[in-house]
XYZ file of C-alpha atoms in Angstrom:
596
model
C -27.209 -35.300 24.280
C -25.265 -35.986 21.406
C -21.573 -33.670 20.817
C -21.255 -32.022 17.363
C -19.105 -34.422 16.554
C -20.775 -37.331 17.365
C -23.483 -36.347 15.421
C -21.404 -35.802 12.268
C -19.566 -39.272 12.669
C -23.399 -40.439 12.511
C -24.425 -38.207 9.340
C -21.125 -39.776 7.270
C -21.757 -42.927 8.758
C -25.762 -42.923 7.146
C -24.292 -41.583 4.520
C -21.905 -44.438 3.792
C -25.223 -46.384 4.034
C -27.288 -45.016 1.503
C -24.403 -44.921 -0.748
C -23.015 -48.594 -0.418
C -19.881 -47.448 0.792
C -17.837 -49.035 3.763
C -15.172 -46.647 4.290
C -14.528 -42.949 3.718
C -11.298 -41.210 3.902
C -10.947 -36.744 4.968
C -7.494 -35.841 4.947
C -6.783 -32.139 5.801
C -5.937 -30.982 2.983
C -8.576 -29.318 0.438
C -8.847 -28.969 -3.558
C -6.022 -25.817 -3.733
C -3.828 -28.382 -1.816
C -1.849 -25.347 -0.185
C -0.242 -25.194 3.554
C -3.387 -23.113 4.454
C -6.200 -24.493 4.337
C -8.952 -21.593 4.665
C -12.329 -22.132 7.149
C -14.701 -22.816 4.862
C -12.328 -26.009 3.470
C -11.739 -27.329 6.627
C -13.472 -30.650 6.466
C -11.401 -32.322 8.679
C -11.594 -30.291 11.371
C -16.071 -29.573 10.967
C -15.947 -33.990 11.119
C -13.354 -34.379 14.292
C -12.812 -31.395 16.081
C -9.110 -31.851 15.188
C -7.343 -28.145 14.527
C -3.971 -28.875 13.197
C -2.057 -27.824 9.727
C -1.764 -31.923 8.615
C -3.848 -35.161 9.068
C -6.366 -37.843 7.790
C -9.461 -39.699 9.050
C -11.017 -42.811 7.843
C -14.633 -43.754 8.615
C -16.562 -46.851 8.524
C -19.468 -48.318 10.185
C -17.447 -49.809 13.037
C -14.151 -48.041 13.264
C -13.367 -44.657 13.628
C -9.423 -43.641 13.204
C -7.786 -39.900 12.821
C -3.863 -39.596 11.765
C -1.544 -37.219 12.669
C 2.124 -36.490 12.632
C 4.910 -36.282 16.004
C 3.432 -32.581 16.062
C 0.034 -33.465 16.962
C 0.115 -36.558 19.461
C -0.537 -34.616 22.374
C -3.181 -31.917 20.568
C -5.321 -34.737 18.928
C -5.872 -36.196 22.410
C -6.895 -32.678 23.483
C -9.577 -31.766 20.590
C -10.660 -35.100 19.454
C -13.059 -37.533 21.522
C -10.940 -41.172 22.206
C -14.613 -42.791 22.435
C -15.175 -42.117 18.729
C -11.587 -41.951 17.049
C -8.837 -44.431 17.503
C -5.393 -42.196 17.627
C -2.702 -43.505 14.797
C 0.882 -41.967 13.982
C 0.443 -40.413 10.128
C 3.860 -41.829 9.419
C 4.228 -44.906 11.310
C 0.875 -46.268 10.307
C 0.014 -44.482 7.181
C -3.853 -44.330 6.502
C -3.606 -46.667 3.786
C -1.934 -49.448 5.056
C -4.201 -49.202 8.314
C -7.632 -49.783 6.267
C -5.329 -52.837 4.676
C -5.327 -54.263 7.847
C -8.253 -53.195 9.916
C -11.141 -53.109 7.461
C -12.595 -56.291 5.876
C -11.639 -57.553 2.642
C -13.739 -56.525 -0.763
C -14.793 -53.638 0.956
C -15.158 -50.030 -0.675
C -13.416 -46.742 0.129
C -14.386 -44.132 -1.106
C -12.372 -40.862 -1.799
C -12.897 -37.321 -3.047
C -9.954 -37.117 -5.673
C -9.806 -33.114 -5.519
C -8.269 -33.513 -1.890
C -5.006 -35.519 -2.961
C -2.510 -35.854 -5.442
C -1.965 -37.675 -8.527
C 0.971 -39.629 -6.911
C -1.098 -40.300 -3.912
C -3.858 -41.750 -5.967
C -1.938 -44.173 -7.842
C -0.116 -45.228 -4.871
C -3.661 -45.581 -3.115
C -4.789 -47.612 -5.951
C -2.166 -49.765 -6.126
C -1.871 -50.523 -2.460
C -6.350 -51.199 -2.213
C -6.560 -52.644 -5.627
C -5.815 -56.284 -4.238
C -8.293 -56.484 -1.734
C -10.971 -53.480 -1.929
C -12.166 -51.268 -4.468
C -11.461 -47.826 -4.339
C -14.759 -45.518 -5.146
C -13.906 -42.048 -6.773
C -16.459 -39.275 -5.572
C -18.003 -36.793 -7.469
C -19.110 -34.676 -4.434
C -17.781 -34.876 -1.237
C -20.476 -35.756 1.285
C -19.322 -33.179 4.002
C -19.958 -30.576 1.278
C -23.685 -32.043 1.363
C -23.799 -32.309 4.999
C -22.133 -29.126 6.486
C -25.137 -27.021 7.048
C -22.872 -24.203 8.842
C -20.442 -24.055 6.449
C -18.574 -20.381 6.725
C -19.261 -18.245 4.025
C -15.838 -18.341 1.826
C -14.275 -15.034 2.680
C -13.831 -12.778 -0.868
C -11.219 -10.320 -1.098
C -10.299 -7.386 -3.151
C -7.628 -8.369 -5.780
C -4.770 -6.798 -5.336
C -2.836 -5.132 -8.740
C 0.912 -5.817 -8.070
C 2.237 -2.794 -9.988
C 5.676 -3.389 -12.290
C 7.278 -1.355 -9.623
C 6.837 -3.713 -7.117
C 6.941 -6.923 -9.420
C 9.922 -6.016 -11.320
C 8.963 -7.661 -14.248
C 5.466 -7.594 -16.543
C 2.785 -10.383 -16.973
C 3.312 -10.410 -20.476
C 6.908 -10.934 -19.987
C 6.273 -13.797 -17.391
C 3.701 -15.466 -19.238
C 5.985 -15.214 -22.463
C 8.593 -16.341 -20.569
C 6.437 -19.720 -18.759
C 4.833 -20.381 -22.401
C 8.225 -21.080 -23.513
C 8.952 -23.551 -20.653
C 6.430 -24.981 -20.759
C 6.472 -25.559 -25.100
C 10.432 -27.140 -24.448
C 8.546 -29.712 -22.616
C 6.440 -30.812 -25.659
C 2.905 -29.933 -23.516
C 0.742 -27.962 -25.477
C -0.660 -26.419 -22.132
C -0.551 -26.400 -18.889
C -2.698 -26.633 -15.449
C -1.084 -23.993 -12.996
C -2.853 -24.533 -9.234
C -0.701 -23.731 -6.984
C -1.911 -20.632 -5.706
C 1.389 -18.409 -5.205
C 2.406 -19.602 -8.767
C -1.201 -18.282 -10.057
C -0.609 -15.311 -8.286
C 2.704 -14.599 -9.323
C 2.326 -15.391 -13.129
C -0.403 -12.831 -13.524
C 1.288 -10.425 -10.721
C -1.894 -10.210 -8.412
C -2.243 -10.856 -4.729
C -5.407 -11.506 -2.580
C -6.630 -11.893 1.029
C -9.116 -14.994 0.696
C -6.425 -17.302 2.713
C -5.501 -16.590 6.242
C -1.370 -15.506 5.990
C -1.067 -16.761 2.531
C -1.939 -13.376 -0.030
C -3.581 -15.586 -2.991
C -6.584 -15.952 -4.588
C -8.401 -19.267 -4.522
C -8.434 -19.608 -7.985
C -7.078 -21.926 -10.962
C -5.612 -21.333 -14.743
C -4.310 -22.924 -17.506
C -1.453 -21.567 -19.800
C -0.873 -22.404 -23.235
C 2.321 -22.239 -25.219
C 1.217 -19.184 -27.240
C 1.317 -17.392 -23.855
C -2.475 -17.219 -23.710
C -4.015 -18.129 -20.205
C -7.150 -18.969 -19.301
C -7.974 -17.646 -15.560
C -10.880 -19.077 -13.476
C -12.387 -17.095 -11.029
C -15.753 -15.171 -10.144
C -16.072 -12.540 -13.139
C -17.702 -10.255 -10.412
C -14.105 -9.998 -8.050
C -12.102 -8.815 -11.180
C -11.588 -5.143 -10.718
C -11.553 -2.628 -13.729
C -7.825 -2.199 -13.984
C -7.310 -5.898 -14.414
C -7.338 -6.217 -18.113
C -5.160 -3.189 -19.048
C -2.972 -4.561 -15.723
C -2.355 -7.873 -17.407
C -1.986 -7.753 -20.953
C -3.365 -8.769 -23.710
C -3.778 -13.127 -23.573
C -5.290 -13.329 -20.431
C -9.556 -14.856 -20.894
C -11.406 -14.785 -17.004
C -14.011 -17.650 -16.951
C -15.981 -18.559 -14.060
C -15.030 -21.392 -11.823
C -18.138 -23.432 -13.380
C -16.579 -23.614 -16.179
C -13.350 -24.977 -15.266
C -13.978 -28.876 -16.364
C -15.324 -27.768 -19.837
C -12.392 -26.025 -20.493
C -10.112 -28.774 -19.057
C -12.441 -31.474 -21.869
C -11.572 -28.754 -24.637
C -7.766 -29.942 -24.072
C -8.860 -33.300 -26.135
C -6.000 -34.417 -28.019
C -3.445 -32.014 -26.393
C 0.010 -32.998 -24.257
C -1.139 -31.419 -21.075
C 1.709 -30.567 -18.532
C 0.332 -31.442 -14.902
C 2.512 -31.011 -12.039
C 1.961 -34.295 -9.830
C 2.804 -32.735 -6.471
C 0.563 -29.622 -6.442
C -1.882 -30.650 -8.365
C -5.188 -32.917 -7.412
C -5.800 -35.373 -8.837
C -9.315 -34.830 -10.362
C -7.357 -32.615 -12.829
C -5.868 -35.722 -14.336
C -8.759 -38.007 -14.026
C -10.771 -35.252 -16.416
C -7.893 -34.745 -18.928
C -7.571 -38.465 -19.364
C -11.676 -39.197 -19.902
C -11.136 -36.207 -22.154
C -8.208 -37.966 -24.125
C -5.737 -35.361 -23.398
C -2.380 -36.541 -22.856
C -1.581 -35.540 -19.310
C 2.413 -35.062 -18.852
C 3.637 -35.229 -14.999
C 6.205 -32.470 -14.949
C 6.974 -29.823 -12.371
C 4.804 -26.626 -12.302
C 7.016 -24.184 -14.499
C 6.310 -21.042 -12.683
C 8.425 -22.600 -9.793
C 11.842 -21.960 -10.656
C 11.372 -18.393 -12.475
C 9.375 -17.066 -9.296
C 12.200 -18.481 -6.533
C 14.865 -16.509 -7.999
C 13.861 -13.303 -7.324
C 14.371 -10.147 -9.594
C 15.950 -6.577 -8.397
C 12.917 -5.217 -7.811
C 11.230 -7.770 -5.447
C 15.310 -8.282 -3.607
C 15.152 -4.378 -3.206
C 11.454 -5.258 -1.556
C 12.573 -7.626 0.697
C 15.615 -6.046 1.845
C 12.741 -2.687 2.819
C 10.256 -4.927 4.263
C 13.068 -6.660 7.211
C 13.934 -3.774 8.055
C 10.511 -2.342 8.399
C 10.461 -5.843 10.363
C 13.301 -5.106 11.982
C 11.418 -2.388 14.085
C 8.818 -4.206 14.779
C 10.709 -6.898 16.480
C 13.104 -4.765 18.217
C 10.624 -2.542 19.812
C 8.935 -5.873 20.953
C 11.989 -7.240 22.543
C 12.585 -3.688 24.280
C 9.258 -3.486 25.623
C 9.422 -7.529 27.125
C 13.129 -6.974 28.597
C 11.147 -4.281 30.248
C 8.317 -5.926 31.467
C 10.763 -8.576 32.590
C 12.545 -6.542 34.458
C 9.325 -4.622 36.185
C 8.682 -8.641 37.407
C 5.271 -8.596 34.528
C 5.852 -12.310 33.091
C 2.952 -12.353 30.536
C 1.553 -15.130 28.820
C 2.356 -16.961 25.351
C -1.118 -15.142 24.268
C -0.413 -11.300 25.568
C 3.432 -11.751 24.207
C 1.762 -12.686 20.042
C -0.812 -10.503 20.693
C 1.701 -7.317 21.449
C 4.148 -8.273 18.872
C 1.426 -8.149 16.337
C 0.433 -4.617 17.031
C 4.189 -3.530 16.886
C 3.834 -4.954 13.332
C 0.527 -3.497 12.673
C 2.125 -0.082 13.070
C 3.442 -0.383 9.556
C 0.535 0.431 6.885
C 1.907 -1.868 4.127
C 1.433 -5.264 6.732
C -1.597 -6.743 5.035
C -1.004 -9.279 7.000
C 0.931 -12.280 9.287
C 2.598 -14.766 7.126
C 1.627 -17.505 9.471
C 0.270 -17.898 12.752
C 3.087 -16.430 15.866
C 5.123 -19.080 17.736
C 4.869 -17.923 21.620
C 6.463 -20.152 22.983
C 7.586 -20.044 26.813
C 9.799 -22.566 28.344
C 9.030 -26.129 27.954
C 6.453 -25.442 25.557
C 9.406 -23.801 22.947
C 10.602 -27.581 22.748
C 7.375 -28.289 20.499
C 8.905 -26.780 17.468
C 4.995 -26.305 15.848
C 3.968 -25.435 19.098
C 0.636 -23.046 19.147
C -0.628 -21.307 22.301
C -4.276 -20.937 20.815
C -4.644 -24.742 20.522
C -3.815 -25.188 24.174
C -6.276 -24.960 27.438
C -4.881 -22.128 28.461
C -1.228 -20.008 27.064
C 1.832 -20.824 29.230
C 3.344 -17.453 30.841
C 6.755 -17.271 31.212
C 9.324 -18.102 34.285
C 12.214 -16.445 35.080
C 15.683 -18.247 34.051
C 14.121 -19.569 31.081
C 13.901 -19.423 27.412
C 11.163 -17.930 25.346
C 11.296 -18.873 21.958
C 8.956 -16.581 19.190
C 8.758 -17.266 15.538
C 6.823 -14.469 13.387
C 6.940 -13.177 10.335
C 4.738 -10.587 8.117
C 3.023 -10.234 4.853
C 3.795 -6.866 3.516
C 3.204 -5.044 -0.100
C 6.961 -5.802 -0.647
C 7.668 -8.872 0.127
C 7.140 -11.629 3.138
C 9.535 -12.172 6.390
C 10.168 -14.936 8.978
C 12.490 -14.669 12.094
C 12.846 -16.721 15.431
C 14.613 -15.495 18.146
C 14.912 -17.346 21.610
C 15.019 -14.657 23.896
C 16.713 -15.054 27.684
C 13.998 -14.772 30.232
C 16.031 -14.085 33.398
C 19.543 -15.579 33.643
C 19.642 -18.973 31.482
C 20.998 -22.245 32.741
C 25.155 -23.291 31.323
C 23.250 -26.209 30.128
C 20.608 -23.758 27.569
C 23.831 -21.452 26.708
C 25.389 -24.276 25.365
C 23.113 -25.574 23.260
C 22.088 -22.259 22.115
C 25.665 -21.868 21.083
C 26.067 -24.615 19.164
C 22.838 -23.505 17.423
C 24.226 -20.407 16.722
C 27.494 -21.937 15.077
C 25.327 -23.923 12.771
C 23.278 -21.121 12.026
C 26.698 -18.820 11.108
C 27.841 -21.933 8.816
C 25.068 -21.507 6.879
C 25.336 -17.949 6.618
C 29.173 -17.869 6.123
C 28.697 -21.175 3.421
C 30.501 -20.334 -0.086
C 29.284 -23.205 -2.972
C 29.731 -23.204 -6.547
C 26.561 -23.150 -8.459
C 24.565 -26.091 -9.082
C 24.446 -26.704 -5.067
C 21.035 -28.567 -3.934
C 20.486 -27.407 0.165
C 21.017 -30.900 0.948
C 24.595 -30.559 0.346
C 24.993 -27.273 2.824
C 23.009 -29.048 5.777
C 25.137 -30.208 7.706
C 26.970 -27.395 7.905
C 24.031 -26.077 10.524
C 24.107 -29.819 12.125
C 27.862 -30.557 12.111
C 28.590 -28.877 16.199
C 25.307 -30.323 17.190
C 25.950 -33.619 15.606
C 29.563 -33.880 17.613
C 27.746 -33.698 20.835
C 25.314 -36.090 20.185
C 22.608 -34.098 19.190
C 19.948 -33.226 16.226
C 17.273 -31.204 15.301
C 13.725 -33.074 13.582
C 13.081 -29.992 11.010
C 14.261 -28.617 7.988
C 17.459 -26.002 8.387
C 15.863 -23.758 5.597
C 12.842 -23.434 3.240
C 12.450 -20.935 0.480
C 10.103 -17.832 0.818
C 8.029 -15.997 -1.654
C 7.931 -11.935 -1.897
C 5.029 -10.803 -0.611
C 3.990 -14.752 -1.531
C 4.325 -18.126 0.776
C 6.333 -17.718 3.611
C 7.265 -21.504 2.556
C 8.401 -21.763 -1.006
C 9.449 -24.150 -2.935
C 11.289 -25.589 -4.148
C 14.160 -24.397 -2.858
C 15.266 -25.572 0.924
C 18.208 -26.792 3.206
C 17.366 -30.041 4.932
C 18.329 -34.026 5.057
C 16.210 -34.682 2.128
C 17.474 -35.177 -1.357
C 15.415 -31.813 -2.786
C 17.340 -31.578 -6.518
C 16.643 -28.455 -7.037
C 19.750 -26.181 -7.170
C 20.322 -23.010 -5.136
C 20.518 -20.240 -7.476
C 20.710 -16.591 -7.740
C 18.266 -14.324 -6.177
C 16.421 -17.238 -3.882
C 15.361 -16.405 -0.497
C 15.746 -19.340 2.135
C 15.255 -19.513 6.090
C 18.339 -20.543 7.649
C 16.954 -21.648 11.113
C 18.692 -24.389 13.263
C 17.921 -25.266 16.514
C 17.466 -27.810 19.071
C 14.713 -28.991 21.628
C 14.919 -30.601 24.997
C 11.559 -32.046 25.733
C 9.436 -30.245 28.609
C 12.397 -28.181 29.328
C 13.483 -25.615 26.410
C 13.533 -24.977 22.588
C 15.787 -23.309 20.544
C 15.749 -21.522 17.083
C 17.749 -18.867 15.451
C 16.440 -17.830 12.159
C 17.484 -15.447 9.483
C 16.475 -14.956 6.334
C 18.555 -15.026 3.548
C 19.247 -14.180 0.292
C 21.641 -15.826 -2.210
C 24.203 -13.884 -4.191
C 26.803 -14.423 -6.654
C 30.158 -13.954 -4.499
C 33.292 -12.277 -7.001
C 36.318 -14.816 -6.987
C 39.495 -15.137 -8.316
C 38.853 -18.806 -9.392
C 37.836 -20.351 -12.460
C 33.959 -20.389 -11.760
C 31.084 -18.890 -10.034
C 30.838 -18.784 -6.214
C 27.516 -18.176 -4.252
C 26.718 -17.694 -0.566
C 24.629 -15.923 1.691
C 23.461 -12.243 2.419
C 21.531 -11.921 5.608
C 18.237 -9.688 5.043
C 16.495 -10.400 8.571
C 17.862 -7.119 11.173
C 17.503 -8.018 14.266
C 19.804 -8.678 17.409
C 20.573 -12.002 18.426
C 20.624 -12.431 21.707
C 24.057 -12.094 23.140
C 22.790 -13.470 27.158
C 22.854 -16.513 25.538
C 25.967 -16.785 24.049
C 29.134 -18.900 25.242
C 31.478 -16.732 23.044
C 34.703 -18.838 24.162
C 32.447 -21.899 22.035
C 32.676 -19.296 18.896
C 35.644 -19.224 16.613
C 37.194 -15.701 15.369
C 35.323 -16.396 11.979
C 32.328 -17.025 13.693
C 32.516 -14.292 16.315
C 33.952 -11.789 13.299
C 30.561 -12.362 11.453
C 28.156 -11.801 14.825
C 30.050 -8.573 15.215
C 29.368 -7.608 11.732
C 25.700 -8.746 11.621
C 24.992 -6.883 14.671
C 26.814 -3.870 13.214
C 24.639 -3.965 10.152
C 21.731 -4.506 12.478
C 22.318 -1.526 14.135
C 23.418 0.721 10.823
C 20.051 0.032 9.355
C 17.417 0.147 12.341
C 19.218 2.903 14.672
C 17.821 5.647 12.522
C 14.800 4.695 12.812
C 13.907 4.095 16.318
C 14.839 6.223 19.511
C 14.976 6.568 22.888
C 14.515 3.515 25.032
C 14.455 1.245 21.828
C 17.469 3.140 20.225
C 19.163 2.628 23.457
C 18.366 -1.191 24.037
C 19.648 -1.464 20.347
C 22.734 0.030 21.079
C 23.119 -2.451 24.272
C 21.910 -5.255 22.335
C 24.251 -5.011 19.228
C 27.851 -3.678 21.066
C 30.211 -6.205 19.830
C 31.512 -9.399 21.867
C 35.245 -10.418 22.539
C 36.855 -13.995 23.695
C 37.692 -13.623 27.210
């Protein structure tokens, strides 16, 4: 009897038949091209079996391959049959230059241009033109072929009041219109979904840990907006709620509108955009102008409103995570050493306590011992959870969606008494996490220039960490925001004023233990004596770090000052509003350290 997935490898692979097609390529990703990709969009997965956040497969009538990242090597073996799918690194081999060299010459591939950029389509059409032709789809076949297909799931919108927003939708949309007419465009095509969201100060449910819409709109530079999206799901309030300027069309009607744009400089941004959206401005004879999506900058740099948010919603957080790490020093203790799946599952309900959580803002980290050294590491795409061991190192990272605003923390928690070896390298961690945190820059920094102050004590020891040090995060938004971040690569855009960013370094020992420390934080304009403006850091996460693992001889008295202060402020803002047990562990948890 045939598997599910051999039988859909068969379906494409007629289908490629009776189209004249030799090759066709699924990545991941789907027509929003967000992080999350919801269940009904997740063509890669219904065609291989294959459950991670990033890959590709290409199919022809003899070959089979499916392409993942370092994250996935082991997984994809797990989920997806070897008899059917050759296994290929994403970034050693890159899809492209694979059906280069393993398909025939002349022969056609065919794509569906909603599920990739504008950049990756010219790259893929210079690198095929040569040798093959590349076939742009008007309907993707698993769309034809996916007789199960879950129902898309349809949410209430959510009206983000100005008290919670800070700032109007007229006043945004005035203030994007204006961006976007200093570029010369005479409109432009807003997809990404938080930037949607944001510009018209709604929220939604219809993505798993990302509060959007699935929706699209186009802004023009006399503020007006065009917003496509089921006429039935807009709620009563809406148009009073937005302003005047704001048309709703169906989704139907998206391509007519984009063909009205004949003539026009339409701004596209290359990166979050697909690339059908500039294949039907160009038949249309628009002018399509590759320029980054204007609502990016404007909604990093959060305003007093959404900062006062945030700050409410970690500690709210705060609770949450402090009750869960008094009830599992407990359960430690009383010799109960759960699993990865009972530890997410409990933390979850200490969050779920709080009425605004709508919901997580990405799937829990649980990871216990070894398995902490997979830094993407998730329990629920394993055979079974791994429970922890005493003299170990658990390692959660979590974070919540709330009405306010959006939070992220890891803490590696000591699981018995922890090895010199793990206190060590949790040390130097923790220096590179208090260099960020402690950094003062003049304005105009890009992240790049701050990383390796989280790297530098690692770095002198001979040792790294493969990940970003810090991305940006939305309020009540995506828990990864750009374009803000902190990492090795050359990301131009400046840190400025009221952006949130993860600070989070860490390091991982394979099959033995992982380590993360992560705080959010906030950046502020720092007063000065000097002749121009200083920024840093304020810490909004509130939550103990974990002092067992500390080698406070490694710390300096800068570095130990600012623990002692963080845990201090810790313990000011969450003491009053826990008690007994918890308000007790707290107390424990946050006393300050001294050298020896």
């Amino acid at each position: 009897m045939l598997t599910n997935t051999e039988q859909r490898l068969t379906a494409i692979r007629q289908w490629l038949a009776q189209n004249n097609i030799d090759a066709l390529l699924v990545p991941h990703e789907d027509e929003y091209l967000g992080e999350y990709v919801p269940a009904h969009n997740e063509r890669l997965h219904w065609l291989t079996g294959f459950t991670g956040s990033a890959g590709v497969a290409v199919i022809s009538q003899e070959k089979a391959a499916i392409f993942v990242d370092g994250r996935y090597t082991v997984q994809v073996t797990k989920e997806v049959p070897q008899d059917l799918f050759e296994y290929r690194h994403l970034i050693e081999e890159p899809a492209l230059d694979w059906i280069t060299q393993q398909l025939p010459r002349n022969c056609t591939v065919a794509i569906d241009p909603r599920m990739h950029n504008a950049g990756w389509l010219n790259q893929a059409q210079a690198k095929l033109a040569a040798n093959n032709e590349l076939v742009i789809l008007e309907q993707n076949p698993i769309d034809l072929l996916w007789s199960d297909r879950p129902e898309p799931v349809i949410s209430d919108m959510i009206l983000m009041p100005d008290e919670t927003s800070g700032q109007t939708s007229t006043s945004k949309r005035a203030e994007i219109a204006k961006l976007v007419s200093d570029t010369g465009a005479d409109s432009a095509v807003i997809t990404a979904l938080d930037s949607i969201c944001w510009l018209l100060n709604i929220r939604g449910l219809d993505v798993s840990c990302l509060p959007v819409l699935l929706s699209h709109a186009i802004i023009h530079k006399d503020a007006s907006v065009e917003f496509f999206l089921d006429p039935a799901r807009i709620p009563e309030q809406f148009a009073s709620h937005v302003g005047q300027g704001v048309d709703v069309f169906a989704p139907e009607q998206l391509q007519q509108r984009l063909e009205r744009l004949q003539g026009k400089k339409v701004l596209v941004d290359p990166n979050t955009s697909n690339a059908w959206f500039k294949l039907v401005l160009q038949n249309s004879g628009a002018e399509v102008l590759s320029i980054a999506d204007p609502c990016l900058m404007p909604k990093a740099a959060k305003n007093d409103v959404e900062i006062a948010g945030m700050k409410a919603c970690h500690i709210r957080d705060g609770v949450a995570m402090v009750q869960f790490l008094t009830w599992l020093d407990a359960e430690v203790l009383a010799g109960n050493l759960h699993d990865e799946a009972v530890l997410s599952d409990t933390l979850e309900q200490f969050r779920r306590q709080d009425p605004s959580l709508k919901d997580l803002s990405f799937d829990t980290i649980s990871a216990a011992g070894g398995n902490a050294a997979m830094c993407h590491y998730n329990h629920a795409n394993q055979p079974e959870p791994g429970k922890l061991e005493l003299n170990t190192l658990y390692l959660v990272d979590s974070g919540g969606q709330y009405l306010d605003g959006t939070t992220d923390i890891t803490r590696t928690i000591a699981i018995g008494q922890p090895s010199e070896e793990m206190i060590r390298q949790f040390t130097l961690a923790l220096k590179g996490h208090i260099g960020i945190a402690r950094a003062r820059f003049p304005k105009g920094t890009r992240g790049y220039q701050l990383d390796i102050l989280a790297r530098q004590h690692l770095w002198a020891e001979g040792f790294d960490y493969d990940h970003g040090t810090g991305h940006g995060v939305g309020h009540f938004l995506s828990v990864h925001e750009g374009p803000q971040s902190i990492s090795k690569k050359l990301i131009e855009a400046p840190l400025v004023e009221g952006m949130v960013l993860s600070n989070e370094p860490g390091y991982y020992r394979a099959d033995e233990f992982g380590i993360r420390i992560e705080n959010l934080e906030l950046v502020v304009e720092l007063e000065t004596q000097g002749d121009f403006p200083v920024l840093t850091f304020e810490s909004l996460t509130r939550c103990p770090i974990d002092k067992r693992n500390i080698n406070v001889d490694l710390l300096t008295r800068p570095e130990l000052a600012w623990l002692n202060d963080y845990h201090q402020k810790v313990w000011d803002d969450i003491s009053p509003l826990v008690e007994g047990d918890v308000k007790e562990w707290l107390r424990e948890a946050t006393q300050p350290l001294a050298h020896s």
